[in-house]
Amino acid sequence: MAELPVLELPAALSRCSGRFTISTLLGAEEGSRGPYAAAEGASCDSAHPTHLSGSTLCTRTFGYNTVDVVPAYEHYANSKGVGDAGKGRPSLADLHSILKPDPGRLCAPVSDPQRSNGLPEAGPEEVAGEPGRAPAPEPVRFGWVKGVMIRCMLNIWGVILYLRLPWITAQAGIALTWLIILMSVTVTTITGLSISAISTNGKVKSGGTYFLISRSLGPELGGSIGLIFAFANAVAVAMHTVGFAETVRDLLQEHNSLIVDPTNDIRIIGVVTVTVLLGISLAGMEWEAKAQILFFLVILVSFINYLVGTVIPATAEKQAKGFFSYRADIFAQNFVPSWRGPEGSFFGLFSIFFPSATGILAGANISGDLKDPAVAIPKGTLMAIFWTTVSYLVLSATIGACVVRDASGSLNDSVAVGSPGCEGLACSFGWNFTACAQRQSCRYGLSNYYQSMSMVSGFGPLITAGIFGATLSSALACLVSAPKVFQCLCRDQLYPLIGFFGKGYGRNNEPIRGYMLTYIIAVGFILIAELNAIAPIISNFFLCSYALINFSCFHASITNSPGWRPSFRYYSKWAALFGATVSVVIMFLLTWWAALIAFGIVIFLLGYVLYKKPDVNWGSSMQASSYNMALNYSVGLSEVDEHIKNYRPQCLVLTGPPNFRPALVDFVGTFTKNLSLMLCGNVLVGPRKQKMPESQLMADGHTKWLMKRKIKAFYTDVVAEDLRSGVQMLIQAAGLGKMRPNILALGYKRNWRTASPQSLEDYVGILHDAFDFKYGVCLLRMKEGLNVSRVMQAHVNPMFETAEHPEENGTGGRAAPGTADPATLASEQQASTVFQSEQGKKTIDIYWLFDDGGLTLLIPYLLGRKKRWQKCKIRVFVGGQINRMDEERKAIVSLLSKFRLGFHEVHILPDINQKPRPEHIKRFDDLIAPFRLNDSFKDEATVNEMRQGCPWKISDEEVDKNRAKSLRQVRLNEILLDYSRDAALVAITLPIGRKGRCPSSLYMAWLETLSQDLRPPVILTRGNQENVLTFYCQ
């Protein structure tokens, strides 16, 4: 730990609330002692107490006087990126580097030290208000019973409980009905376990299902599900309201009191009802919760009323309708199935019952209104599933033991027990329902009468009240869920034109605008009054949510991310996968065409988010999966033996800041895109202490710049004392496993004549280093230059900077301070280059002068496959002798055909060895004249001293030895100007200067002469003399 000397602080400082930073207590030099310094190593419980020893600095570090602090909640709240520094925690520089006084950090407020290890009541994002303003009222928060369990139970219970479960029991029998219930509950229980795991893996905010899925699987799937889930809840409001309106309409019909007509009555009652529910919702979550409690009590009373009715002795009227109280033989008969009608099949009844088991997301959807979502969601959801399952099982068993399948309802059908001609179980109870049973015209009994629960109950109107409570509570839950989910989606801004609905009001941040939108959607569907077509799609939307929640849990588990640490342990990744699969299967079992529509909508919304690529980072399991896949493939690649057929040009590109040399980036990016590795390297020249912050700041910005330009490349930088040593680091360390660069790509150094001699030596030395490390070299020269930093009003590496040509650097330098900001880099206007434009029907001319393994051919071939270059005709030029032109041409054509490159136009250059024109020779001599030693008439000692002091200069002996090679470059330039003046691109085999024998200035003079005065871009390429092309199949 970094110990802190105990100081006697001024009174003004002792009144500061917060942790003192070491930089305020030390002088300009670390460890300096002022007049107030105590003995070294003094601790907080020193015999001589000071202001410091009584400050929060000491109380937060268990009495040990150090700048370090103990773990605290505030340090981890709202941290997203790996590099995010927690509030109040000292930075690494505070602990490691020499610190200077920083008065601004003297009184940094921190939380109460007594609570430093506990959780505060509200996180930083929940603290509202400004200084001088009264604190905002506490929002209403619910526990697991009121907020989740009751809400989920009300949403699970519905009209199917009252109107369809007795009929399903009659069709499938008690045994298969229990199987249908347990199968449905298995899916919802697995989903509940997955919800519990996801909701306990970190702090859950508002947004419910959308928040859980989007933060687990990412914005692509989360956004699409969030939108359709919010819409499905809005339409579900209309569905449940219409269910209530139909029940009221039926009661009005029974009493001949219709308002207008049956259809319009549903619309009138539905609109009035949903308006009342909206009023309850707008009154606040507290009033909405009270209404839900009321509905819950009504349903409980109706259920108790039914159970009491099953033990009350049956009256004659009830017996005529098939109710005989508990009888073992009735239970035995109803235990087995009796299929009737078109829906009389197991999966047909399963599809009818399954929607009544859903609704388990009602509690999670108001996650922002829960006191502790991580506790409330698992506990409340699973308890709701348990108690509703018990209620379904009890209801099917009790009503199956009390009521026969067929009954006439006529009191005249009573007969004496054992009467002849009487068939069926009711005969043993004194009732003859044989006639209607044979004609299948019975109006009552489990198989025919949907209101069997009302008939069995002690007081029928209470069952009607229960139906009202079930429909209205479900409608109210959906009316609350839709805006809450939609509000979170709007705030994330994944889709356009919906941000207006994200605004919240009041202490609970209520989405008033979202409520109004939900109300309008619900009223619209209520006015349609025909929801049979839309209902299956809505059910499939909910099942989509279940499938993705289960898949989220499975995916987060399978990625083995260290961040997946749910406190709820009772889940299984394989059970979650099973739940996701079964949910999809059920979607197609319910309504196959609705499942296809749901999938179509999800895929469309998914594609939109993938296209837009929203700038969000939620640490999703998809990100973890991407890392896992990349790691596994990279490690697996190490086991693959290399083969020439699988050779790929993997390029280390010395771009410097990539935005300084867009043409170089575009050139390499064109032929490596979707093919091979491209790595943009930058050398930051200077002291490490000074350059490291710049490196950390600019890396992210350059990566974003590459992404915006749609260049599939990595960016890396190193800090070095000089450019050459930095490039050596990159050459040796860049890459991973088999994904390592094998080509060094860089720009041509145009200002070599005016640059400093050392920078010239370094530039040529970099080429030598590349060959030493078995790299191929690709050097790009453009007439207008590569470096656009002067256009951007930025500065380049001082090593290459000259007053005359500061823009003509060929390799990486340091970025200007103005371009290091990541946001500025990502938003700056992209410069266009020749490699981004359509080339038309020009030519790509390849001068394959020397055999380098085939790299000089391969790069233009890869370039010609791209859309912008595919219309260009590729021509190959090779040297030859005038008396053997035909033989040499046939040999080259045969070789190229075996390579299958598609190059058919081959030219032999018989005049390549002719002497250049005198004016061009003179131009070359003038070019190297400033770099000559002119040592012919000097003694050997003087010459050696001059060579040691100026190794870049050319001796007369070296001029004479390399005269033939020099004249060849002059002659080649004449040939290039004759044949390739109007080409789209010229590729030439790069000449090699022997290390230690060819001065750097002479070598640069060769390159200058070879490529000067050419209008098209010129690439000088030299492989590492190993084959990159083969014509064998093995």
mmCIF file with all atom_site columns, N, CA and C in Angstrom, residues 475-518:
data_model
loop_
_atom_site.group_PDB
_atom_site.id
_atom_site.type_symbol
_atom_site.label_atom_id
_atom_site.label_alt_id
_atom_site.label_comp_id
_atom_site.label_asym_id
_atom_site.label_entity_id
_atom_site.label_seq_id
_atom_site.pdbx_PDB_ins_code
_atom_site.Cartn_x
_atom_site.Cartn_y
_atom_site.Cartn_z
_atom_site.occupancy
_atom_site.B_iso_or_equiv
_atom_site.pdbx_formal_charge
_atom_site.auth_seq_id
_atom_site.auth_comp_id
_atom_site.auth_asym_id
_atom_site.auth_atom_id
_atom_site.pdbx_PDB_model_num
ATOM 1   N N  . ALA A 1 475 ? -56.285 -7.115 -17.853 1.00 0.00 ? 475 ALA A N  1
ATOM 2   C CA . ALA A 1 475 ? -56.263 -5.916 -18.695 1.00 0.00 ? 475 ALA A CA 1
ATOM 3   C C  . ALA A 1 475 ? -55.462 -4.814 -18.027 1.00 0.00 ? 475 ALA A C  1
ATOM 4   N N  . LEU A 1 476 ? -55.638 -4.637 -16.718 1.00 0.00 ? 476 LEU A N  1
ATOM 5   C CA . LEU A 1 476 ? -54.925 -3.590 -15.997 1.00 0.00 ? 476 LEU A CA 1
ATOM 6   C C  . LEU A 1 476 ? -53.426 -3.888 -15.951 1.00 0.00 ? 476 LEU A C  1
ATOM 7   N N  . ALA A 1 477 ? -53.062 -5.168 -15.759 1.00 0.00 ? 477 ALA A N  1
ATOM 8   C CA . ALA A 1 477 ? -51.640 -5.533 -15.733 1.00 0.00 ? 477 ALA A CA 1
ATOM 9   C C  . ALA A 1 477 ? -50.982 -5.253 -17.078 1.00 0.00 ? 477 ALA A C  1
ATOM 10  N N  . CYS A 1 478 ? -51.671 -5.586 -18.173 1.00 0.00 ? 478 CYS A N  1
ATOM 11  C CA . CYS A 1 478 ? -51.108 -5.330 -19.509 1.00 0.00 ? 478 CYS A CA 1
ATOM 12  C C  . CYS A 1 478 ? -51.055 -3.829 -19.798 1.00 0.00 ? 478 CYS A C  1
ATOM 13  N N  . LEU A 1 479 ? -52.051 -3.089 -19.288 1.00 0.00 ? 479 LEU A N  1
ATOM 14  C CA . LEU A 1 479 ? -52.082 -1.643 -19.501 1.00 0.00 ? 479 LEU A CA 1
ATOM 15  C C  . LEU A 1 479 ? -50.907 -0.967 -18.801 1.00 0.00 ? 479 LEU A C  1
ATOM 16  N N  . VAL A 1 480 ? -50.447 -1.543 -17.717 1.00 0.00 ? 480 VAL A N  1
ATOM 17  C CA . VAL A 1 480 ? -49.289 -1.005 -17.004 1.00 0.00 ? 480 VAL A CA 1
ATOM 18  C C  . VAL A 1 480 ? -47.985 -1.511 -17.634 1.00 0.00 ? 480 VAL A C  1
ATOM 19  N N  . SER A 1 481 ? -47.978 -2.783 -18.040 1.00 0.00 ? 481 SER A N  1
ATOM 20  C CA . SER A 1 481 ? -46.744 -3.385 -18.563 1.00 0.00 ? 481 SER A CA 1
ATOM 21  C C  . SER A 1 481 ? -46.298 -2.747 -19.864 1.00 0.00 ? 481 SER A C  1
ATOM 22  N N  . ALA A 1 482 ? -47.238 -2.547 -20.788 1.00 0.00 ? 482 ALA A N  1
ATOM 23  C CA . ALA A 1 482 ? -46.866 -2.047 -22.119 1.00 0.00 ? 482 ALA A CA 1
ATOM 24  C C  . ALA A 1 482 ? -46.119 -0.713 -22.053 1.00 0.00 ? 482 ALA A C  1
ATOM 25  N N  . PRO A 1 483 ? -46.650 0.313  -21.349 1.00 0.00 ? 483 PRO A N  1
ATOM 26  C CA . PRO A 1 483 ? -45.911 1.588  -21.310 1.00 0.00 ? 483 PRO A CA 1
ATOM 27  C C  . PRO A 1 483 ? -44.562 1.485  -20.594 1.00 0.00 ? 483 PRO A C  1
ATOM 28  N N  . LYS A 1 484 ? -44.489 0.650  -19.542 1.00 0.00 ? 484 LYS A N  1
ATOM 29  C CA . LYS A 1 484 ? -43.234 0.529  -18.803 1.00 0.00 ? 484 LYS A CA 1
ATOM 30  C C  . LYS A 1 484 ? -42.130 -0.062 -19.681 1.00 0.00 ? 484 LYS A C  1
ATOM 31  N N  . VAL A 1 485 ? -42.490 -1.122 -20.427 1.00 0.00 ? 485 VAL A N  1
ATOM 32  C CA . VAL A 1 485 ? -41.514 -1.736 -21.330 1.00 0.00 ? 485 VAL A CA 1
ATOM 33  C C  . VAL A 1 485 ? -41.162 -0.769 -22.463 1.00 0.00 ? 485 VAL A C  1
ATOM 34  N N  . PHE A 1 486 ? -42.188 -0.123 -23.018 1.00 0.00 ? 486 PHE A N  1
ATOM 35  C CA . PHE A 1 486 ? -41.986 0.766  -24.160 1.00 0.00 ? 486 PHE A CA 1
ATOM 36  C C  . PHE A 1 486 ? -41.149 1.982  -23.765 1.00 0.00 ? 486 PHE A C  1
ATOM 37  N N  . GLN A 1 487 ? -41.319 2.451  -22.536 1.00 0.00 ? 487 GLN A N  1
ATOM 38  C CA . GLN A 1 487 ? -40.551 3.614  -22.073 1.00 0.00 ? 487 GLN A CA 1
ATOM 39  C C  . GLN A 1 487 ? -39.060 3.308  -22.065 1.00 0.00 ? 487 GLN A C  1
ATOM 40  N N  . CYS A 1 488 ? -38.687 2.138  -21.568 1.00 0.00 ? 488 CYS A N  1
ATOM 41  C CA . CYS A 1 488 ? -37.275 1.760  -21.546 1.00 0.00 ? 488 CYS A CA 1
ATOM 42  C C  . CYS A 1 488 ? -36.734 1.617  -22.966 1.00 0.00 ? 488 CYS A C  1
ATOM 43  N N  . LEU A 1 489 ? -37.541 1.049  -23.854 1.00 0.00 ? 489 LEU A N  1
ATOM 44  C CA . LEU A 1 489 ? -37.130 0.908  -25.255 1.00 0.00 ? 489 LEU A CA 1
ATOM 45  C C  . LEU A 1 489 ? -36.923 2.269  -25.906 1.00 0.00 ? 489 LEU A C  1
ATOM 46  N N  . CYS A 1 490 ? -37.821 3.221  -25.610 1.00 0.00 ? 490 CYS A N  1
ATOM 47  C CA . CYS A 1 490 ? -37.697 4.563  -26.184 1.00 0.00 ? 490 CYS A CA 1
ATOM 48  C C  . CYS A 1 490 ? -36.428 5.252  -25.708 1.00 0.00 ? 490 CYS A C  1
ATOM 49  N N  . ARG A 1 491 ? -36.106 5.075  -24.456 1.00 0.00 ? 491 ARG A N  1
ATOM 50  C CA . ARG A 1 491 ? -34.926 5.744  -23.913 1.00 0.00 ? 491 ARG A CA 1
ATOM 51  C C  . ARG A 1 491 ? -33.633 5.190  -24.493 1.00 0.00 ? 491 ARG A C  1
ATOM 52  N N  . ASP A 1 492 ? -33.648 3.935  -24.915 1.00 0.00 ? 492 ASP A N  1
ATOM 53  C CA . ASP A 1 492 ? -32.452 3.353  -25.516 1.00 0.00 ? 492 ASP A CA 1
ATOM 54  C C  . ASP A 1 492 ? -32.267 3.792  -26.958 1.00 0.00 ? 492 ASP A C  1
ATOM 55  N N  . GLN A 1 493 ? -33.316 4.368  -27.574 1.00 0.00 ? 493 GLN A N  1
ATOM 56  C CA . GLN A 1 493 ? -33.238 4.963  -28.916 1.00 0.00 ? 493 GLN A CA 1
ATOM 57  C C  . GLN A 1 493 ? -32.718 3.968  -29.953 1.00 0.00 ? 493 GLN A C  1
ATOM 58  N N  . LEU A 1 494 ? -33.271 2.763  -29.916 1.00 0.00 ? 494 LEU A N  1
ATOM 59  C CA . LEU A 1 494 ? -32.899 1.766  -30.921 1.00 0.00 ? 494 LEU A CA 1
ATOM 60  C C  . LEU A 1 494 ? -33.664 1.961  -32.223 1.00 0.00 ? 494 LEU A C  1
ATOM 61  N N  . TYR A 1 495 ? -34.842 2.555  -32.117 1.00 0.00 ? 495 TYR A N  1
ATOM 62  C CA . TYR A 1 495 ? -35.683 2.770  -33.294 1.00 0.00 ? 495 TYR A CA 1
ATOM 63  C C  . TYR A 1 495 ? -36.013 4.258  -33.395 1.00 0.00 ? 495 TYR A C  1
ATOM 64  N N  . PRO A 1 496 ? -36.210 4.747  -34.623 1.00 0.00 ? 496 PRO A N  1
ATOM 65  C CA . PRO A 1 496 ? -36.494 6.180  -34.799 1.00 0.00 ? 496 PRO A CA 1
ATOM 66  C C  . PRO A 1 496 ? -37.933 6.525  -34.432 1.00 0.00 ? 496 PRO A C  1
ATOM 67  N N  . LEU A 1 497 ? -38.160 7.797  -34.135 1.00 0.00 ? 497 LEU A N  1
ATOM 68  C CA . LEU A 1 497 ? -39.495 8.389  -33.978 1.00 0.00 ? 497 LEU A CA 1
ATOM 69  C C  . LEU A 1 497 ? -40.249 7.931  -32.743 1.00 0.00 ? 497 LEU A C  1
ATOM 70  N N  . ILE A 1 498 ? -39.594 7.213  -31.815 1.00 0.00 ? 498 ILE A N  1
ATOM 71  C CA . ILE A 1 498 ? -40.321 6.765  -30.625 1.00 0.00 ? 498 ILE A CA 1
ATOM 72  C C  . ILE A 1 498 ? -39.793 7.414  -29.351 1.00 0.00 ? 498 ILE A C  1
ATOM 73  N N  . GLY A 1 499 ? -38.735 8.225  -29.456 1.00 0.00 ? 499 GLY A N  1
ATOM 74  C CA . GLY A 1 499 ? -38.152 8.838  -28.262 1.00 0.00 ? 499 GLY A CA 1
ATOM 75  C C  . GLY A 1 499 ? -39.121 9.731  -27.504 1.00 0.00 ? 499 GLY A C  1
ATOM 76  N N  . PHE A 1 500 ? -40.143 10.262 -28.215 1.00 0.00 ? 500 PHE A N  1
ATOM 77  C CA . PHE A 1 500 ? -41.130 11.138 -27.590 1.00 0.00 ? 500 PHE A CA 1
ATOM 78  C C  . PHE A 1 500 ? -41.841 10.455 -26.435 1.00 0.00 ? 500 PHE A C  1
ATOM 79  N N  . PHE A 1 501 ? -42.011 9.131  -26.532 1.00 0.00 ? 501 PHE A N  1
ATOM 80  C CA . PHE A 1 501 ? -42.780 8.406  -25.523 1.00 0.00 ? 501 PHE A CA 1
ATOM 81  C C  . PHE A 1 501 ? -41.932 7.957  -24.335 1.00 0.00 ? 501 PHE A C  1
ATOM 82  N N  . GLY A 1 502 ? -40.650 8.304  -24.322 1.00 0.00 ? 502 GLY A N  1
ATOM 83  C CA . GLY A 1 502 ? -39.787 7.863  -23.236 1.00 0.00 ? 502 GLY A CA 1
ATOM 84  C C  . GLY A 1 502 ? -39.811 8.760  -22.009 1.00 0.00 ? 502 GLY A C  1
ATOM 85  N N  . LYS A 1 503 ? -40.421 9.924  -22.097 1.00 0.00 ? 503 LYS A N  1
ATOM 86  C CA . LYS A 1 503 ? -40.413 10.879 -20.982 1.00 0.00 ? 503 LYS A CA 1
ATOM 87  C C  . LYS A 1 503 ? -41.255 10.364 -19.829 1.00 0.00 ? 503 LYS A C  1
ATOM 88  N N  . GLY A 1 504 ? -40.721 10.511 -18.611 1.00 0.00 ? 504 GLY A N  1
ATOM 89  C CA . GLY A 1 504 ? -41.446 10.084 -17.420 1.00 0.00 ? 504 GLY A CA 1
ATOM 90  C C  . GLY A 1 504 ? -41.873 11.269 -16.578 1.00 0.00 ? 504 GLY A C  1
ATOM 91  N N  . TYR A 1 505 ? -42.922 11.065 -15.791 1.00 0.00 ? 505 TYR A N  1
ATOM 92  C CA . TYR A 1 505 ? -43.470 12.126 -14.950 1.00 0.00 ? 505 TYR A CA 1
ATOM 93  C C  . TYR A 1 505 ? -43.635 11.611 -13.522 1.00 0.00 ? 505 TYR A C  1
ATOM 94  N N  . GLY A 1 506 ? -43.520 12.543 -12.564 1.00 0.00 ? 506 GLY A N  1
ATOM 95  C CA . GLY A 1 506 ? -43.811 12.219 -11.177 1.00 0.00 ? 506 GLY A CA 1
ATOM 96  C C  . GLY A 1 506 ? -42.703 11.456 -10.502 1.00 0.00 ? 506 GLY A C  1
ATOM 97  N N  . ARG A 1 507 ? -42.935 11.128 -9.258  1.00 0.00 ? 507 ARG A N  1
ATOM 98  C CA . ARG A 1 507 ? -41.907 10.480 -8.456  1.00 0.00 ? 507 ARG A CA 1
ATOM 99  C C  . ARG A 1 507 ? -41.626 9.052  -8.925  1.00 0.00 ? 507 ARG A C  1
ATOM 100 N N  . ASN A 1 508 ? -42.608 8.425  -9.574  1.00 0.00 ? 508 ASN A N  1
ATOM 101 C CA . ASN A 1 508 ? -42.396 7.075  -10.097 1.00 0.00 ? 508 ASN A CA 1
ATOM 102 C C  . ASN A 1 508 ? -41.974 7.069  -11.551 1.00 0.00 ? 508 ASN A C  1
ATOM 103 N N  . ASN A 1 509 ? -41.704 8.272  -12.095 1.00 0.00 ? 509 ASN A N  1
ATOM 104 C CA . ASN A 1 509 ? -41.277 8.371  -13.484 1.00 0.00 ? 509 ASN A CA 1
ATOM 105 C C  . ASN A 1 509 ? -42.273 7.699  -14.423 1.00 0.00 ? 509 ASN A C  1
ATOM 106 N N  . GLU A 1 510 ? -43.560 8.013  -14.213 1.00 0.00 ? 510 GLU A N  1
ATOM 107 C CA . GLU A 1 510 ? -44.628 7.348  -14.954 1.00 0.00 ? 510 GLU A CA 1
ATOM 108 C C  . GLU A 1 510 ? -44.609 7.747  -16.430 1.00 0.00 ? 510 GLU A C  1
ATOM 109 N N  . PRO A 1 511 ? -44.713 6.756  -17.337 1.00 0.00 ? 511 PRO A N  1
ATOM 110 C CA . PRO A 1 511 ? -44.738 7.055  -18.780 1.00 0.00 ? 511 PRO A CA 1
ATOM 111 C C  . PRO A 1 511 ? -46.137 7.472  -19.233 1.00 0.00 ? 511 PRO A C  1
ATOM 112 N N  . ILE A 1 512 ? -46.535 8.689  -18.918 1.00 0.00 ? 512 ILE A N  1
ATOM 113 C CA . ILE A 1 512 ? -47.892 9.153  -19.245 1.00 0.00 ? 512 ILE A CA 1
ATOM 114 C C  . ILE A 1 512 ? -48.144 9.061  -20.755 1.00 0.00 ? 512 ILE A C  1
ATOM 115 N N  . ARG A 1 513 ? -47.168 9.472  -21.540 1.00 0.00 ? 513 ARG A N  1
ATOM 116 C CA . ARG A 1 513 ? -47.345 9.416  -22.994 1.00 0.00 ? 513 ARG A CA 1
ATOM 117 C C  . ARG A 1 513 ? -47.497 7.973  -23.460 1.00 0.00 ? 513 ARG A C  1
ATOM 118 N N  . GLY A 1 514 ? -46.769 7.071  -22.832 1.00 0.00 ? 514 GLY A N  1
ATOM 119 C CA . GLY A 1 514 ? -46.893 5.657  -23.175 1.00 0.00 ? 514 GLY A CA 1
ATOM 120 C C  . GLY A 1 514 ? -48.261 5.109  -22.805 1.00 0.00 ? 514 GLY A C  1
ATOM 121 N N  . TYR A 1 515 ? -48.795 5.563  -21.657 1.00 0.00 ? 515 TYR A N  1
ATOM 122 C CA . TYR A 1 515 ? -50.156 5.154  -21.276 1.00 0.00 ? 515 TYR A CA 1
ATOM 123 C C  . TYR A 1 515 ? -51.167 5.586  -22.340 1.00 0.00 ? 515 TYR A C  1
ATOM 124 N N  . MET A 1 516 ? -51.031 6.812  -22.807 1.00 0.00 ? 516 MET A N  1
ATOM 125 C CA . MET A 1 516 ? -51.982 7.323  -23.803 1.00 0.00 ? 516 MET A CA 1
ATOM 126 C C  . MET A 1 516 ? -51.855 6.551  -25.114 1.00 0.00 ? 516 MET A C  1
ATOM 127 N N  . LEU A 1 517 ? -50.627 6.219  -25.511 1.00 0.00 ? 517 LEU A N  1
ATOM 128 C CA . LEU A 1 517 ? -50.454 5.439  -26.736 1.00 0.00 ? 517 LEU A CA 1
ATOM 129 C C  . LEU A 1 517 ? -51.065 4.051  -26.582 1.00 0.00 ? 517 LEU A C  1
ATOM 130 N N  . THR A 1 518 ? -50.823 3.413  -25.446 1.00 0.00 ? 518 THR A N  1
ATOM 131 C CA . THR A 1 518 ? -51.425 2.099  -25.184 1.00 0.00 ? 518 THR A CA 1
ATOM 132 C C  . THR A 1 518 ? -52.945 2.189  -25.202 1.00 0.00 ? 518 THR A C  1
#
